mmCIF file of C-alpha atoms in Angstrom:
data_model
loop_
_atom_site.group_PDB
_atom_site.id
_atom_site.type_symbol
_atom_site.label_atom_id
_atom_site.label_comp_id
_atom_site.label_asym_id
_atom_site.label_seq_id
_atom_site.Cartn_x
_atom_site.Cartn_y
_atom_site.Cartn_z
ATOM 1 C CA MET A 1 61.355 -16.997 29.565
ATOM 2 C CA ASN A 2 58.212 -17.140 31.047
ATOM 3 C CA ARG A 3 54.757 -14.837 29.274
ATOM 4 C CA ARG A 4 54.826 -12.229 32.276
ATOM 5 C CA THR A 5 58.259 -11.926 31.556
ATOM 6 C CA LYS A 6 57.914 -11.340 28.031
ATOM 7 C CA ILE A 7 55.281 -9.275 28.174
ATOM 8 C CA VAL A 8 56.867 -7.093 30.322
ATOM 9 C CA ALA A 9 59.925 -7.026 28.013
ATOM 10 C CA LEU A 10 57.988 -6.554 25.473
ATOM 11 C CA GLY A 11 56.659 -3.345 27.061
ATOM 12 C CA SER A 12 60.479 -2.372 27.900
ATOM 13 C CA ALA A 13 61.456 -2.039 24.697
ATOM 14 C CA LEU A 14 58.920 -0.562 23.296
ATOM 15 C CA LEU A 15 58.984 2.156 25.895
ATOM 16 C CA LEU A 16 62.427 2.730 24.918
ATOM 17 C CA ALA A 17 61.640 2.671 21.708
ATOM 18 C CA ALA A 18 59.122 5.448 22.009
ATOM 19 C CA GLY A 19 61.893 7.639 23.722
ATOM 20 C CA ALA A 20 64.501 6.591 21.563
ATOM 21 C CA ALA A 21 61.424 8.293 19.004
ATOM 22 C CA SER A 22 61.224 10.796 21.565
ATOM 23 C CA ALA A 23 64.727 11.801 22.230
ATOM 24 C CA ALA A 24 65.072 12.107 18.715
ATOM 25 C CA THR A 25 62.263 14.313 18.198
ATOM 26 C CA ALA A 26 63.538 16.511 20.873
ATOM 27 C CA SER A 27 67.068 16.985 19.464
ATOM 28 C CA ASP A 28 65.642 18.121 15.794
ATOM 29 C CA GLY A 29 64.723 21.221 18.087
ATOM 30 C CA PRO A 30 61.599 22.824 18.553
ATOM 31 C CA ARG A 31 59.768 23.426 15.330
ATOM 32 C CA SER A 32 58.079 26.575 14.599
ATOM 33 C CA ARG A 33 54.205 27.268 13.679
ATOM 34 C CA GLU A 34 53.637 29.074 10.618
ATOM 35 C CA ALA A 35 52.347 32.604 11.913
ATOM 36 C CA ALA A 36 48.617 32.290 10.087
ATOM 37 C CA ALA A 37 47.056 30.363 7.958
ATOM 38 C CA LEU A 38 43.722 29.553 6.834
ATOM 39 C CA THR A 39 43.363 26.010 4.111
ATOM 40 C CA GLY A 40 39.903 24.238 3.341
ATOM 41 C CA THR A 41 37.084 23.884 0.857
ATOM 42 C CA ALA A 42 34.023 24.236 1.796
ATOM 43 C CA LYS A 43 30.066 25.046 -0.601
ATOM 44 C CA LEU A 44 27.849 27.334 0.129
ATOM 45 C CA TYR A 45 24.588 26.897 1.679
ATOM 46 C CA ARG A 46 21.692 27.957 -0.734
ATOM 47 C CA SER A 47 18.128 26.978 -0.562
ATOM 48 C CA ALA A 48 18.046 27.378 -4.707
ATOM 49 C CA GLY A 49 19.793 25.135 -4.935
ATOM 50 C CA ASP A 50 23.393 27.367 -6.418
ATOM 51 C CA ASP A 51 26.486 25.713 -6.520
ATOM 52 C CA ILE A 52 28.987 27.633 -4.695
ATOM 53 C CA THR A 53 33.223 26.528 -3.661
ATOM 54 C CA PHE A 54 35.515 28.224 -1.954
ATOM 55 C CA SER A 55 39.169 26.984 -1.145
ATOM 56 C CA PHE A 56 41.777 28.383 1.034
ATOM 57 C CA ASP A 57 45.557 27.479 0.943
ATOM 58 C CA ALA A 58 46.765 30.208 2.654
ATOM 59 C CA HIS A 59 49.863 30.778 4.819
ATOM 60 C CA LEU A 60 51.391 33.299 6.661
ATOM 61 C CA ALA A 61 55.716 32.242 6.887
ATOM 62 C CA ALA A 62 56.784 32.107 10.541
ATOM 63 C CA LYS A 63 59.801 34.522 10.311
ATOM 64 C CA ASP A 64 56.471 36.876 8.561
ATOM 65 C CA THR A 65 54.679 37.049 11.383
ATOM 66 C CA ALA A 66 55.149 40.933 11.590
ATOM 67 C CA ASP A 67 53.649 41.774 7.955
ATOM 68 C CA PRO A 68 50.299 39.846 6.920
ATOM 69 C CA THR A 69 51.154 41.769 3.237
ATOM 70 C CA LYS A 70 53.698 38.249 3.520
ATOM 71 C CA ALA A 71 51.238 36.014 3.561
ATOM 72 C CA THR A 72 51.354 33.888 -0.079
ATOM 73 C CA GLY A 73 49.168 31.164 -1.210
ATOM 74 C CA THR A 74 46.212 31.244 -3.386
ATOM 75 C CA PHE A 75 42.372 30.821 -2.844
ATOM 76 C CA GLU A 76 39.625 29.740 -5.812
ATOM 77 C CA PHE A 77 35.773 30.495 -5.292
ATOM 78 C CA SER A 78 32.931 29.418 -8.076
ATOM 79 C CA HIS A 79 29.197 29.974 -8.475
ATOM 80 C CA TYR A 80 27.545 27.987 -10.919
ATOM 81 C CA LEU A 81 23.323 27.472 -11.296
ATOM 82 C CA ASN A 82 21.372 26.179 -13.844
ATOM 83 C CA GLY A 83 24.809 25.501 -15.394
ATOM 84 C CA GLU A 84 25.678 28.887 -15.823
ATOM 85 C CA GLY A 85 28.450 31.333 -13.475
ATOM 86 C CA ALA A 86 31.720 31.520 -13.146
ATOM 87 C CA ARG A 87 35.165 30.857 -11.397
ATOM 88 C CA ALA A 88 38.069 32.808 -9.925
ATOM 89 C CA LYS A 89 41.378 32.108 -8.521
ATOM 90 C CA ALA A 90 43.445 34.866 -6.736
ATOM 91 C CA LYS A 91 46.618 35.006 -5.314
ATOM 92 C CA VAL A 92 46.474 35.802 -1.945
ATOM 93 C CA ASP A 93 48.348 38.995 -0.924
ATOM 94 C CA CYS A 94 47.641 39.145 2.494
ATOM 95 C CA LEU A 95 45.553 36.972 5.687
ATOM 96 C CA LEU A 96 45.060 37.827 9.511
ATOM 97 C CA THR A 97 43.797 36.070 11.360
ATOM 98 C CA GLY A 98 42.509 36.161 14.603
ATOM 99 C CA GLY A 99 40.917 33.244 17.033
ATOM 100 C CA GLU A 100 38.712 31.413 14.367
ATOM 101 C CA VAL A 101 38.206 33.863 12.238
ATOM 102 C CA ALA A 102 40.489 35.155 9.221
ATOM 103 C CA VAL A 103 40.136 37.692 6.280
ATOM 104 C CA VAL A 104 42.111 36.848 2.847
ATOM 105 C CA SER A 105 42.424 39.172 0.075
ATOM 106 C CA GLY A 106 43.774 38.531 -2.873
ATOM 107 C CA VAL A 107 44.007 40.051 -6.550
ATOM 108 C CA ILE A 108 42.551 37.605 -9.200
ATOM 109 C CA THR A 109 44.829 35.628 -11.612
ATOM 110 C CA SER A 110 42.591 33.774 -13.882
ATOM 111 C CA SER A 111 38.506 34.046 -13.946
ATOM 112 C CA ASP A 112 36.188 33.287 -16.974
ATOM 113 C CA LEU A 113 33.880 36.108 -15.204
ATOM 114 C CA PRO A 114 34.886 39.002 -17.722
ATOM 115 C CA GLY A 115 36.586 41.200 -16.141
ATOM 116 C CA ALA A 116 37.651 39.739 -13.025
ATOM 117 C CA LYS A 117 40.656 39.149 -13.396
ATOM 118 C CA GLY A 118 43.514 41.879 -12.255
ATOM 119 C CA LYS A 119 40.404 42.694 -9.016
ATOM 120 C CA ARG A 120 41.198 42.595 -5.803
ATOM 121 C CA VAL A 121 38.224 40.394 -3.806
ATOM 122 C CA GLY A 122 38.610 39.776 -0.145
ATOM 123 C CA VAL A 123 37.275 37.295 1.998
ATOM 124 C CA THR A 124 36.126 36.018 5.784
ATOM 125 C CA VAL A 125 36.267 32.988 7.142
ATOM 126 C CA HIS A 126 35.070 31.787 10.702
ATOM 127 C CA ASP A 127 36.173 28.387 11.627
ATOM 128 C CA LEU A 128 33.181 26.322 13.078
ATOM 129 C CA GLY A 129 33.864 22.617 12.940
ATOM 130 C CA ARG A 130 31.011 21.703 10.665
ATOM 131 C CA HIS A 131 29.262 24.779 10.557
ATOM 132 C CA ASP A 132 31.411 26.919 9.114
ATOM 133 C CA ARG A 133 30.272 31.004 7.942
ATOM 134 C CA LEU A 134 32.037 32.933 5.355
ATOM 135 C CA GLY A 135 31.656 35.958 3.384
ATOM 136 C CA TYR A 136 33.206 37.777 0.905
ATOM 137 C CA SER A 137 33.917 41.513 -0.424
ATOM 138 C CA TRP A 138 31.341 41.812 -2.792
ATOM 139 C CA ALA A 139 27.925 41.779 -0.752
ATOM 140 C CA SER A 140 27.241 44.553 -1.353
ATOM 141 C CA THR A 141 27.950 44.570 -5.092
ATOM 142 C CA GLY A 142 27.013 41.158 -6.022
ATOM 143 C CA SER A 143 30.316 40.799 -8.783
ATOM 144 C CA PRO A 144 34.078 41.419 -8.166
ATOM 145 C CA VAL A 145 33.788 43.163 -10.805
ATOM 146 C CA GLU A 146 31.700 45.884 -9.651
ATOM 147 C CA THR A 147 33.815 46.369 -6.249
ATOM 148 C CA LYS A 148 36.077 49.424 -6.564
ATOM 149 C CA GLU A 149 40.139 49.955 -5.395
ATOM 150 C CA LEU A 150 39.631 47.373 -2.623
ATOM 151 C CA PRO A 151 42.215 47.401 -0.007
ATOM 152 C CA LYS A 152 44.614 44.543 1.381
ATOM 153 C CA CYS A 153 43.208 42.585 3.799
ATOM 154 C CA VAL A 154 39.120 44.146 3.374
ATOM 155 C CA SER A 155 36.002 41.724 3.165
ATOM 156 C CA SER A 156 32.698 41.648 5.447
ATOM 157 C CA ALA A 157 31.162 40.058 8.242
ATOM 158 C CA PRO A 158 30.897 35.956 7.176
ATOM 159 C CA PHE A 159 27.239 35.902 6.844
ATOM 160 C CA GLU A 160 27.098 33.465 4.357
ATOM 161 C CA LYS A 161 25.875 29.285 5.937
ATOM 162 C CA VAL A 162 28.546 26.083 4.641
ATOM 163 C CA ARG A 163 26.896 23.452 3.203
ATOM 164 C CA LYS A 164 25.748 20.800 6.169
ATOM 165 C CA GLY A 165 28.921 18.100 5.891
ATOM 166 C CA THR A 166 31.281 20.823 3.662
ATOM 167 C CA GLY A 167 32.151 23.010 6.160
ATOM 168 C CA ASP A 168 36.255 21.696 6.877
ATOM 169 C CA PHE A 169 38.325 25.382 6.890
ATOM 170 C CA THR A 170 41.249 25.482 9.249
ATOM 171 C CA VAL A 171 42.160 28.916 10.846
ATOM 172 C CA VAL A 172 45.402 29.139 12.118
ATOM 173 C CA PRO A 173 45.678 32.328 14.488
ATOM 174 C CA TRP A 174 47.853 35.035 14.028
ATOM 175 C CA GLN A 175 49.968 35.886 17.479
ATOM 176 C CA PRO A 176 51.470 38.748 16.452
ATOM 177 C CA GLU A 177 53.716 40.232 19.130
ATOM 178 C CA LEU A 178 52.041 43.963 20.355
#
């Protein structure tokens, strides 16, 4: 076998292997994507040097596409300046997404902020690649503790900028049947 024949034979073998892999994947049937999702972590930009971090792992299963209140997962946030501040973790109770924007809400399950546990909070994310933006339901009150009876999937406009190099939120857009 000459060099050219070996190269052609190797190329054919690779194509056959790739075709077999594709056939195996195709025979598994189409995989449906989840109905919506919000994932990732970023720090907010503050000129005073505040250390503010938000992390999301929120999902709405394809089977629940008609009901965003069946979303699952958690999200966490923290805000520290000069060694003082607080953190909180919430259990997701609603997730709505549209294009690159997501609104997630949840009830705080653990926090070192007195009075925060049991409060519902909402966060809005605008997924702009490395320049994501974020808003939160307590923007006008200053604290999740001050928020009274927040409904599910409610938050503010994404007015905060994430710190350069930390924006990695990913929004999977919701596509309900209308």
